[in-house]
Short mmCIF file of C-alpha atoms in Angstrom, two decimals:
data_model
loop_
_atom_site.label_atom_id
_atom_site.label_comp_id
_atom_site.label_asym_id
_atom_site.label_seq_id
_atom_site.Cartn_x
_atom_site.Cartn_y
_atom_site.Cartn_z
CA UNK A 414 -67.18 -27.75 2.61
CA UNK A 415 -69.92 -29.27 0.47
CA UNK A 416 -71.28 -30.95 3.60
CA UNK A 417 -71.71 -27.52 5.21
CA UNK A 418 -73.92 -26.39 2.35
CA UNK A 419 -75.94 -29.60 2.77
CA UNK A 420 -76.50 -28.62 6.41
CA UNK A 421 -77.69 -25.22 5.29
CA UNK A 422 -80.04 -26.98 2.88
CA UNK A 423 -81.45 -29.08 5.75
CA UNK A 424 -81.79 -25.91 7.79
CA UNK A 425 -83.79 -24.22 5.02
CA UNK A 426 -86.09 -27.25 4.78
CA UNK A 427 -86.68 -27.23 8.55
CA UNK A 428 -87.18 -23.46 8.47
CA UNK A 429 -89.88 -23.86 5.81
CA UNK A 430 -92.00 -25.72 8.34
CA UNK A 431 -92.37 -22.71 10.66
CA UNK A 432 -94.58 -20.53 8.42
CA UNK A 433 -96.16 -23.63 6.85
CA UNK A 434 -97.33 -24.99 10.22
CA UNK A 435 -98.44 -21.57 11.46
CA UNK A 436 -100.48 -20.76 8.35
CA UNK A 437 -101.99 -24.26 8.07
CA UNK A 438 -103.08 -24.23 11.72
CA UNK A 439 -104.65 -20.83 11.29
CA UNK A 440 -106.40 -21.95 8.10
CA UNK A 441 -107.95 -24.92 9.91
CA UNK A 442 -108.87 -23.17 13.15
CA UNK A 443 -109.90 -19.68 12.11
CA UNK A 444 -113.49 -18.79 11.26
CA UNK A 445 -114.34 -17.82 7.71
CA UNK A 446 -117.16 -15.35 7.13
CA UNK A 447 -116.27 -13.39 4.00
CA UNK A 448 -118.18 -10.32 2.94
CA UNK A 449 -117.84 -7.65 0.27
CA UNK A 450 -117.21 -4.83 2.76
CA UNK A 451 -114.73 -6.90 4.72
CA UNK A 452 -112.77 -7.79 1.63
CA UNK A 453 -112.60 -4.29 0.20
CA UNK A 454 -109.33 -2.37 0.40
CA UNK A 455 -108.76 -0.65 3.75
CA UNK A 456 -108.73 3.11 3.41
CA UNK A 457 -109.72 4.34 6.85
CA UNK A 458 -113.41 3.78 6.13
CA UNK A 459 -113.54 5.79 2.90
CA UNK A 460 -114.56 4.10 -0.31
CA UNK A 461 -111.46 3.57 -2.38
CA UNK A 462 -111.16 5.68 -5.48
CA UNK A 463 -109.30 4.63 -8.60
CA UNK A 464 -106.68 1.98 -8.93
CA UNK A 465 -104.20 1.05 -6.22
CA UNK A 466 -101.46 -0.03 -8.57
CA UNK A 467 -100.56 3.55 -9.34
CA UNK A 468 -97.51 5.32 -10.65
CA UNK A 469 -95.15 6.47 -7.93
CA UNK A 470 -92.13 8.69 -7.82
CA UNK A 471 -89.54 7.80 -10.43
CA UNK A 472 -86.81 8.66 -7.92
CA UNK A 473 -87.30 5.29 -6.25
CA UNK A 474 -86.16 3.79 -9.53
CA UNK A 475 -83.05 5.97 -9.66
CA UNK A 476 -82.12 4.93 -6.12
CA UNK A 477 -82.54 1.31 -7.16
CA UNK A 478 -80.21 1.82 -10.13
CA UNK A 479 -77.55 3.52 -8.01
CA UNK A 480 -77.87 0.79 -5.41
CA UNK A 481 -77.31 -1.88 -8.03
CA UNK A 482 -74.01 -0.33 -9.15
CA UNK A 483 -72.64 0.09 -5.63
CA UNK A 484 -73.85 -3.25 -4.33
CA UNK A 485 -72.00 -5.10 -7.07
CA UNK A 486 -68.87 -3.13 -6.25
CA UNK A 487 -69.17 -4.07 -2.57
CA UNK A 488 -69.25 -7.73 -3.52
CA UNK A 489 -66.01 -7.15 -5.47
CA UNK A 490 -64.44 -5.72 -2.33
CA UNK A 491 -64.98 -8.88 -0.26
CA UNK A 492 -62.25 -10.97 -1.95
CA UNK A 493 -59.95 -7.97 -1.60
CA UNK A 494 -60.75 -7.65 2.09
CA UNK A 495 -59.51 -11.19 2.68
CA UNK A 496 -56.32 -11.04 0.67
CA UNK A 497 -55.21 -7.42 0.85
CA UNK A 498 -52.39 -7.94 3.36
CA UNK A 499 -50.83 -10.64 1.19
CA UNK A 500 -50.92 -8.47 -1.91
CA UNK A 501 -48.13 -6.29 -3.23
CA UNK A 502 -48.32 -2.56 -2.62
CA UNK A 503 -49.14 -2.09 -6.30
CA UNK A 504 -52.22 -4.33 -6.08
CA UNK A 505 -53.42 -2.54 -2.94
CA UNK A 506 -53.02 0.81 -4.68
CA UNK A 507 -55.03 -0.56 -7.58
CA UNK A 508 -57.91 -1.50 -5.29
CA UNK A 509 -57.73 1.94 -3.71
CA UNK A 510 -58.00 3.38 -7.22
CA UNK A 511 -61.06 1.16 -7.73
CA UNK A 512 -62.55 2.57 -4.52
CA UNK A 513 -61.82 6.11 -5.71
CA UNK A 514 -63.70 5.41 -8.95
CA UNK A 515 -66.60 4.37 -6.70
CA UNK A 516 -66.28 7.64 -4.83
CA UNK A 517 -66.28 9.52 -8.14
CA UNK A 518 -69.57 7.85 -9.01
CA UNK A 519 -71.02 8.90 -5.68
CA UNK A 520 -69.79 12.48 -6.14
CA UNK A 521 -71.33 12.57 -9.62
CA UNK A 522 -74.76 11.51 -8.36
CA UNK A 523 -74.48 13.86 -5.41
CA UNK A 524 -73.67 16.86 -7.66
CA UNK A 525 -76.50 15.88 -10.01
CA UNK A 526 -78.82 16.31 -7.05
CA UNK A 527 -80.33 12.84 -7.35
CA UNK A 528 -79.69 12.11 -3.70
CA UNK A 529 -81.95 15.01 -2.79
CA UNK A 530 -85.37 13.62 -1.92
CA UNK A 531 -87.71 16.17 -3.46
CA UNK B 434 -74.96 -37.45 10.40
CA UNK B 435 -78.05 -36.14 8.63
CA UNK B 436 -80.13 -36.81 11.75
CA UNK B 437 -77.64 -34.98 13.97
CA UNK B 438 -77.82 -31.92 11.77
CA UNK B 439 -81.59 -32.08 11.45
CA UNK B 440 -81.84 -32.11 15.24
CA UNK B 441 -79.44 -29.20 15.42
CA UNK B 442 -81.43 -27.24 12.83
CA UNK B 443 -84.62 -27.97 14.75
CA UNK B 444 -83.04 -26.82 18.02
CA UNK B 445 -81.87 -23.55 16.46
CA UNK B 446 -85.25 -22.88 14.88
CA UNK B 447 -87.15 -23.65 18.07
CA UNK B 448 -84.75 -21.43 20.03
CA UNK B 449 -85.30 -18.61 17.55
CA UNK B 450 -89.08 -19.03 17.64
CA UNK B 451 -89.14 -19.06 21.43
CA UNK B 452 -86.69 -16.15 21.37
CA UNK B 453 -89.08 -14.26 19.11
CA UNK B 454 -92.01 -14.86 21.44
CA UNK B 455 -90.10 -13.63 24.47
CA UNK B 456 -88.50 -10.71 22.62
CA UNK B 457 -92.00 -9.32 22.09
CA UNK B 458 -92.65 -9.61 25.82
CA UNK B 459 -89.20 -8.19 26.63
CA UNK B 460 -89.89 -5.20 24.39
CA UNK B 461 -93.33 -4.54 25.83
CA UNK B 462 -92.08 -4.86 29.40
CA UNK B 463 -89.08 -2.61 28.79
CA UNK B 464 -91.06 0.03 26.91
CA UNK B 465 -93.61 0.00 29.70
CA UNK B 466 -90.94 0.51 32.35
CA UNK B 467 -89.39 3.34 30.35
CA UNK B 468 -92.79 5.01 30.12
CA UNK B 469 -93.45 4.49 33.85
CA UNK B 470 -96.03 1.75 33.29
CA UNK B 471 -96.02 -1.88 34.39
CA UNK B 472 -96.66 -3.65 31.10
CA UNK B 473 -98.37 -7.01 30.54
CA UNK B 474 -98.65 -8.83 33.88
CA UNK B 475 -101.97 -10.72 33.76
CA UNK B 476 -101.20 -13.87 31.76
CA UNK B 477 -99.16 -16.16 33.98
CA UNK B 478 -96.62 -15.10 36.62
CA UNK B 479 -95.32 -11.61 35.78
CA UNK B 480 -96.95 -11.86 32.35
CA UNK B 481 -94.67 -14.69 31.24
CA UNK B 482 -97.46 -16.48 29.36
CA UNK B 483 -98.41 -13.36 27.40
CA UNK B 484 -96.74 -14.50 24.12
CA UNK B 485 -98.72 -17.76 24.22
CA UNK B 486 -101.96 -15.86 24.79
CA UNK B 487 -101.10 -13.62 21.81
CA UNK B 488 -100.37 -16.62 19.60
CA UNK B 489 -103.63 -18.35 20.52
CA UNK B 490 -105.56 -15.17 19.86
CA UNK B 491 -103.95 -14.66 16.45
CA UNK B 492 -104.57 -18.27 15.40
CA UNK B 493 -108.31 -17.95 16.06
CA UNK B 494 -108.70 -14.68 14.15
CA UNK B 495 -110.33 -14.66 10.77
CA UNK B 496 -108.00 -14.40 7.82
CA UNK B 497 -109.01 -11.75 5.34
CA UNK B 498 -107.73 -11.63 1.81
CA UNK B 499 -108.85 -8.49 -0.05
CA UNK B 500 -111.01 -9.31 -3.05
CA UNK B 501 -108.77 -7.37 -5.41
CA UNK B 502 -105.49 -8.73 -4.07
CA UNK B 503 -103.17 -11.00 -6.02
CA UNK B 504 -103.97 -14.08 -3.95
CA UNK B 505 -100.94 -16.23 -4.71
CA UNK B 506 -98.34 -13.53 -4.03
CA UNK B 507 -100.37 -12.29 -1.06
CA UNK B 508 -100.01 -15.68 0.63
CA UNK B 509 -96.43 -16.18 -0.54
CA UNK B 510 -95.11 -12.82 0.72
CA UNK B 511 -95.07 -13.53 4.50
CA UNK B 512 -93.35 -16.85 3.84
CA UNK B 513 -90.66 -15.20 1.73
CA UNK B 514 -90.17 -12.65 4.50
CA UNK B 515 -89.77 -15.08 7.38
CA UNK B 516 -87.55 -17.70 5.70
CA UNK B 517 -84.48 -15.43 5.19
CA UNK B 518 -84.85 -14.18 8.76
CA UNK B 519 -84.56 -17.75 10.02
CA UNK B 520 -81.86 -19.11 7.71
CA UNK B 521 -79.54 -16.11 8.11
CA UNK B 522 -78.52 -17.53 11.50
CA UNK B 523 -77.20 -20.77 9.96
CA UNK B 524 -73.63 -19.48 9.77
CA UNK B 525 -73.46 -17.83 13.20
CA UNK B 526 -71.32 -19.94 15.56
CA UNK B 527 -72.75 -20.54 19.04
CA UNK B 528 -69.56 -21.90 20.55
CA UNK B 529 -66.62 -24.20 19.84
CA UNK B 530 -67.60 -27.82 20.41
CA UNK B 531 -68.81 -29.87 23.35
CA UNK B 532 -68.60 -33.58 24.11
CA UNK B 533 -72.00 -35.10 24.60
CA UNK B 534 -72.67 -38.86 25.00
CA UNK B 535 -69.03 -39.54 24.06
CA UNK B 536 -69.29 -37.67 20.78
CA UNK B 537 -67.84 -34.34 19.87
CA UNK B 538 -70.57 -32.00 18.71
CA UNK B 539 -69.56 -28.66 17.19
CA UNK B 540 -71.79 -25.84 18.42
CA UNK B 541 -72.39 -24.36 14.99
CA UNK B 542 -74.56 -25.46 12.12
CA UNK B 543 -72.42 -24.71 9.11
CA UNK B 544 -68.83 -23.52 8.89
CA UNK B 545 -68.78 -22.07 5.38
CA UNK B 546 -65.79 -20.06 4.19
CA UNK B 547 -67.99 -17.30 2.73
CA UNK B 548 -70.06 -16.75 5.89
CA UNK B 549 -70.23 -12.95 5.70
CA UNK B 550 -71.09 -13.04 2.01
CA UNK B 551 -73.87 -15.54 2.79
CA UNK B 552 -75.29 -13.11 5.35
CA UNK B 553 -75.19 -10.27 2.82
CA UNK B 554 -76.94 -12.40 0.19
CA UNK B 555 -79.71 -13.62 2.49
CA UNK B 556 -80.36 -10.12 3.89
CA UNK B 557 -81.03 -8.95 0.35
CA UNK B 558 -83.69 -11.61 -0.19
CA UNK B 559 -85.84 -10.32 2.66
CA UNK B 560 -86.48 -7.14 0.65
CA UNK B 561 -88.54 -9.18 -1.83
CA UNK B 562 -91.07 -10.33 0.74
CA UNK B 563 -91.85 -6.78 1.82
CA UNK B 564 -92.06 -5.43 -1.74
CA UNK B 565 -94.34 -8.26 -2.84
CA UNK B 566 -96.52 -7.89 0.26
CA UNK B 567 -96.99 -4.19 -0.44
CA UNK B 568 -97.69 -4.71 -4.10
CA UNK B 569 -99.98 -7.73 -3.89
CA UNK B 570 -102.32 -6.18 -1.29
CA UNK B 571 -103.71 -3.79 -3.92
CA UNK B 572 -104.07 -1.11 -1.29
CA UNK B 573 -102.62 2.39 -1.63
CA UNK B 574 -101.09 2.48 1.84
CA UNK B 575 -99.57 -0.95 1.38
CA UNK B 576 -98.13 -0.13 -2.05
CA UNK B 577 -96.54 3.09 -0.82
CA UNK B 578 -95.28 1.41 2.34
CA UNK B 579 -93.77 -1.43 0.35
CA UNK B 580 -92.00 0.88 -2.08
CA UNK B 581 -90.69 3.04 0.74
CA UNK B 582 -89.46 0.04 2.66
CA UNK B 583 -87.67 -1.25 -0.42
CA UNK B 584 -85.91 2.05 -1.10
CA UNK B 585 -84.90 2.35 2.54
CA UNK B 586 -83.63 -1.20 2.85
CA UNK B 587 -81.53 -1.11 -0.31
CA UNK B 588 -80.07 2.27 0.67
CA UNK B 589 -78.92 1.09 4.05
CA UNK B 590 -77.73 -2.24 2.71
CA UNK B 591 -74.80 -0.43 1.12
CA UNK B 592 -73.64 1.04 4.42
CA UNK B 593 -74.24 -2.33 6.08
CA UNK B 594 -72.15 -4.10 3.44
CA UNK B 595 -69.26 -1.69 3.89
CA UNK B 596 -69.47 -1.92 7.68
CA UNK B 597 -69.29 -5.71 7.48
CA UNK B 598 -66.13 -5.51 5.34
CA UNK B 599 -64.21 -4.00 8.27
CA UNK B 600 -64.19 -7.12 10.52
CA UNK B 601 -63.50 -9.26 7.43
CA UNK B 602 -60.41 -7.15 6.78
CA UNK B 603 -59.29 -7.42 10.40
CA UNK B 604 -59.66 -11.22 10.45
CA UNK B 605 -58.57 -11.78 6.82
CA UNK B 606 -61.34 -14.35 6.54
CA UNK B 607 -65.04 -14.50 5.78
CA UNK B 608 -65.57 -17.52 8.03
CA UNK B 609 -67.60 -16.42 11.05
CA UNK B 610 -65.55 -18.66 13.37
CA UNK B 611 -62.28 -17.07 12.23
CA UNK B 612 -63.78 -13.62 12.80
CA UNK B 613 -64.89 -14.53 16.32
CA UNK B 614 -61.57 -16.21 17.18
CA UNK B 615 -59.75 -13.14 15.82
CA UNK B 616 -61.26 -11.10 18.67
CA UNK B 617 -59.55 -13.05 21.43
CA UNK B 618 -57.33 -10.16 22.45
CA UNK B 619 -59.58 -7.24 21.55
CA UNK B 620 -63.14 -6.85 20.28
CA UNK B 621 -63.49 -5.39 16.81
CA UNK B 622 -65.95 -2.89 18.23
CA UNK B 623 -62.93 -1.27 19.90
CA UNK B 624 -60.60 -1.58 16.90
CA UNK B 625 -63.27 -0.55 14.39
CA UNK B 626 -65.58 1.83 16.27
CA UNK B 627 -66.75 3.61 13.10
CA UNK B 628 -67.73 0.36 11.41
CA UNK B 629 -69.49 -0.75 14.59
CA UNK B 630 -71.60 2.40 14.83
CA UNK B 631 -72.46 2.26 11.12
CA UNK B 632 -73.37 -1.42 11.40
CA UNK B 633 -75.66 -0.63 14.33
CA UNK B 634 -77.43 2.27 12.61
CA UNK B 635 -77.72 0.55 9.23
CA UNK B 636 -78.99 -2.65 10.79
CA UNK B 637 -81.75 -0.73 12.57
CA UNK B 638 -82.83 0.65 9.18
CA UNK B 639 -82.47 -2.74 7.53
CA UNK B 640 -84.92 -4.36 9.95
CA UNK B 641 -87.22 -1.29 9.91
CA UNK B 642 -86.87 -0.52 13.60
CA UNK B 643 -87.39 2.85 15.25
CA UNK B 644 -86.19 5.54 14.54
CA UNK B 645 -86.12 4.23 10.96
CA UNK B 646 -89.52 2.52 10.98
CA UNK B 647 -90.79 4.55 8.03
CA UNK B 648 -92.60 1.64 6.35
CA UNK B 649 -94.85 1.43 9.39
CA UNK B 650 -95.31 5.15 9.99
CA UNK B 651 -98.83 4.92 11.45
CA UNK B 652 -99.71 8.57 10.98
CA UNK B 653 -99.24 8.52 7.23
CA UNK B 654 -99.34 4.90 6.09
CA UNK B 655 -101.59 3.11 8.63
CA UNK B 656 -99.37 0.01 8.89
CA UNK B 657 -97.40 0.17 5.65
CA UNK B 658 -96.90 -3.02 3.71
CA UNK B 659 -98.86 -5.21 6.12
CA UNK B 660 -102.01 -3.06 6.31
CA UNK B 661 -104.17 -5.75 4.69
CA UNK B 662 -102.69 -8.70 6.56
CA UNK B 663 -104.52 -10.28 9.44
CA UNK B 664 -104.43 -13.36 11.65
CA UNK B 665 -101.47 -15.72 11.24
CA UNK B 666 -100.12 -14.01 8.14
CA UNK B 667 -99.75 -10.81 10.13
CA UNK B 668 -98.13 -12.85 12.89
CA UNK B 669 -95.69 -14.23 10.33
CA UNK B 670 -94.58 -10.70 9.40
CA UNK B 671 -94.32 -9.85 13.07
CA UNK B 672 -92.24 -12.97 13.62
CA UNK B 673 -89.97 -12.09 10.70
CA UNK B 674 -89.34 -8.64 12.16
CA UNK B 675 -88.42 -9.91 15.61
CA UNK B 676 -86.37 -12.86 14.37
CA UNK B 677 -84.47 -10.40 12.16
CA UNK B 678 -83.83 -8.33 15.28
CA UNK B 679 -82.38 -11.37 17.02
CA UNK B 680 -80.40 -12.41 13.93
CA UNK B 681 -78.92 -8.93 13.49
CA UNK B 682 -77.97 -8.91 17.17
CA UNK B 683 -76.35 -12.36 16.85
CA UNK B 684 -74.40 -11.37 13.73
CA UNK B 685 -73.40 -8.02 15.21
CA UNK B 686 -72.21 -9.66 18.43
CA UNK B 687 -70.18 -12.17 16.43
CA UNK B 688 -68.64 -9.56 14.13
CA UNK B 689 -67.91 -6.84 16.66
CA UNK B 690 -68.46 -7.99 20.25
CA UNK B 691 -66.53 -11.24 20.30
CA UNK B 692 -69.50 -13.56 19.75
CA UNK B 693 -69.24 -16.59 22.02
CA UNK B 694 -65.92 -15.50 23.55
CA UNK B 695 -65.77 -14.63 27.23
CA UNK B 696 -63.94 -15.53 30.42
CA UNK B 697 -63.27 -19.29 30.92
CA UNK B 698 -64.74 -20.23 27.54
CA UNK B 699 -61.52 -22.14 26.75
CA UNK B 700 -62.00 -24.47 29.72
CA UNK B 701 -65.79 -24.74 29.66
CA UNK B 702 -66.97 -24.51 26.00
CA UNK B 703 -70.63 -24.78 27.03
CA UNK B 704 -70.34 -21.18 28.27
CA UNK B 705 -70.11 -20.05 24.61
CA UNK B 706 -73.85 -20.00 23.82
CA UNK B 707 -74.49 -18.34 27.21
CA UNK B 708 -72.10 -15.49 26.43
CA UNK B 709 -73.64 -15.11 22.98
CA UNK B 710 -77.12 -15.01 24.54
CA UNK B 711 -76.03 -12.37 27.05
CA UNK B 712 -74.63 -10.20 24.27
CA UNK B 713 -77.78 -10.63 22.18
CA UNK B 714 -80.02 -9.65 25.11
CA UNK B 715 -77.87 -6.57 25.75
CA UNK B 716 -78.00 -5.65 22.04
CA UNK B 717 -81.81 -6.02 22.03
CA UNK B 718 -81.98 -3.86 25.15
CA UNK B 719 -80.19 -1.02 23.35
CA UNK B 720 -82.43 -1.46 20.29
CA UNK B 721 -85.57 -1.16 22.41
CA UNK B 722 -84.08 1.69 24.41
CA UNK B 723 -83.54 3.61 21.17
CA UNK B 724 -87.15 2.98 20.21
CA UNK B 725 -88.29 4.45 23.51
CA UNK B 726 -86.00 7.47 23.14
CA UNK B 727 -85.84 8.70 19.55
CA UNK B 728 -88.75 9.95 17.44
CA UNK B 729 -89.16 8.66 13.88
CA UNK B 730 -87.13 10.66 11.37
CA UNK B 731 -88.59 12.15 8.19
CA UNK B 732 -88.29 10.12 5.01
CA UNK B 733 -86.11 12.59 3.07
CA UNK B 734 -83.79 12.93 6.08
CA UNK B 735 -83.65 9.17 6.32
CA UNK B 736 -82.53 8.79 2.71
CA UNK B 737 -80.02 11.62 3.12
CA UNK B 738 -78.57 10.08 6.26
CA UNK B 739 -78.11 6.80 4.45
CA UNK B 740 -76.62 8.13 1.23
CA UNK B 741 -74.79 11.25 2.36
CA UNK B 742 -73.49 10.28 5.80
CA UNK B 743 -73.38 6.55 6.48
CA UNK B 744 -72.39 5.38 2.98
CA UNK B 745 -69.44 7.78 2.40
CA UNK B 746 -68.18 7.35 5.97
CA UNK B 747 -68.33 3.56 5.65
CA UNK B 748 -66.46 3.75 2.35
CA UNK B 749 -63.79 5.99 3.87
CA UNK B 750 -63.52 3.63 6.80
CA UNK B 751 -62.70 0.73 4.47
CA UNK B 752 -60.10 2.88 2.68
CA UNK B 753 -58.45 4.05 5.89
CA UNK B 754 -58.43 0.54 7.36
CA UNK B 755 -56.77 -0.84 4.24
CA UNK B 756 -54.08 1.87 4.22
CA UNK B 757 -53.38 1.69 7.96
CA UNK B 758 -53.16 -2.10 8.06
CA UNK B 759 -50.89 -2.20 4.99
CA UNK B 760 -48.61 0.46 6.43
CA UNK B 761 -48.40 -0.99 9.95
CA UNK B 762 -48.45 -4.57 8.71
#
């Protein structure tokens, strides 16, 4: 078991070489003629106005929060998915209750209108 | 032992890299045929050397880093994007085991008992690369593209996670090998059609492919999060996208289409990787076919599809599967 994770570690180390080699080769071989116009932000030829690190819709943040709640609950479902046919009926019903609480959360957000992209 | 596994890791990575190069050609050729064109056919016989020509061209292009960009994160972002795409395939089995030079060599890299969870975890990491790329470019298009991509990927990750629970429930194991072996009599795509369709749709959104390629909507965002990237760093993003395509196809084939299983695989285990490759090529064909057929959907519709259709249906599917399996036994 531990050996398998070692193999994954080796794999990650080998995988690191792919972008490393590609970017190093390009850094050695590519020409380098920097200029102020070249290095300005690309905005279809217009001069850029104001800052780029701007405020954007707060709804992205709400989606991120909702995602966080549900993603954690999905991770809780994985152990259940393995063991559910060895559990007693009571335990299975309990997990179904857990799922229904999840659904209630979804219904709440839905009714609040936060899923509407306005 | 270490050497054997290093060689195996190297073989997988080289296969994926070569696979990436030829997937780009495959896509261009197929799209061309579907649009009644011929496609690239100048470099080498039937255009087979086209990927090499592209690589050489990209290596010799000048690398531009915008003056206002956050240099460190700007360089780091493509690396963070491509690494998860590569290492996600570590748990996918290619076959059972073959005897080579008198030694038994298993045709998989790692046989971890939380394989599906590993896939979920690594998929989540690839969101960071795209967000950081968008943010560090200090370009309005890139920032917006990055934020959009993040919102889209996390939304569809939920549906993807629920869809991947279904085969885990059928096999009662998170080991990828158990899941594949559990499909000996019947593919899970047949037993779990809803989960299969949701997995397919959500995975398209997860890898930002058409019709969900909002982050790269040219008409409104130029090229989204990689607007400011050029030369090899752009190629690294490109590579990440195509390797993710291959990885998603490999995982999907293993979870739903029987992975390396096929006729005579019991007698001749070397057929395993061939069957897996055939399934992956067929999966990629459908992906490209969809790109040629469907127009890009609007961003609000995209979010609604994810949250109001795929996510509840996937949740219901898990519920129904649990109840049915417990009742039937």
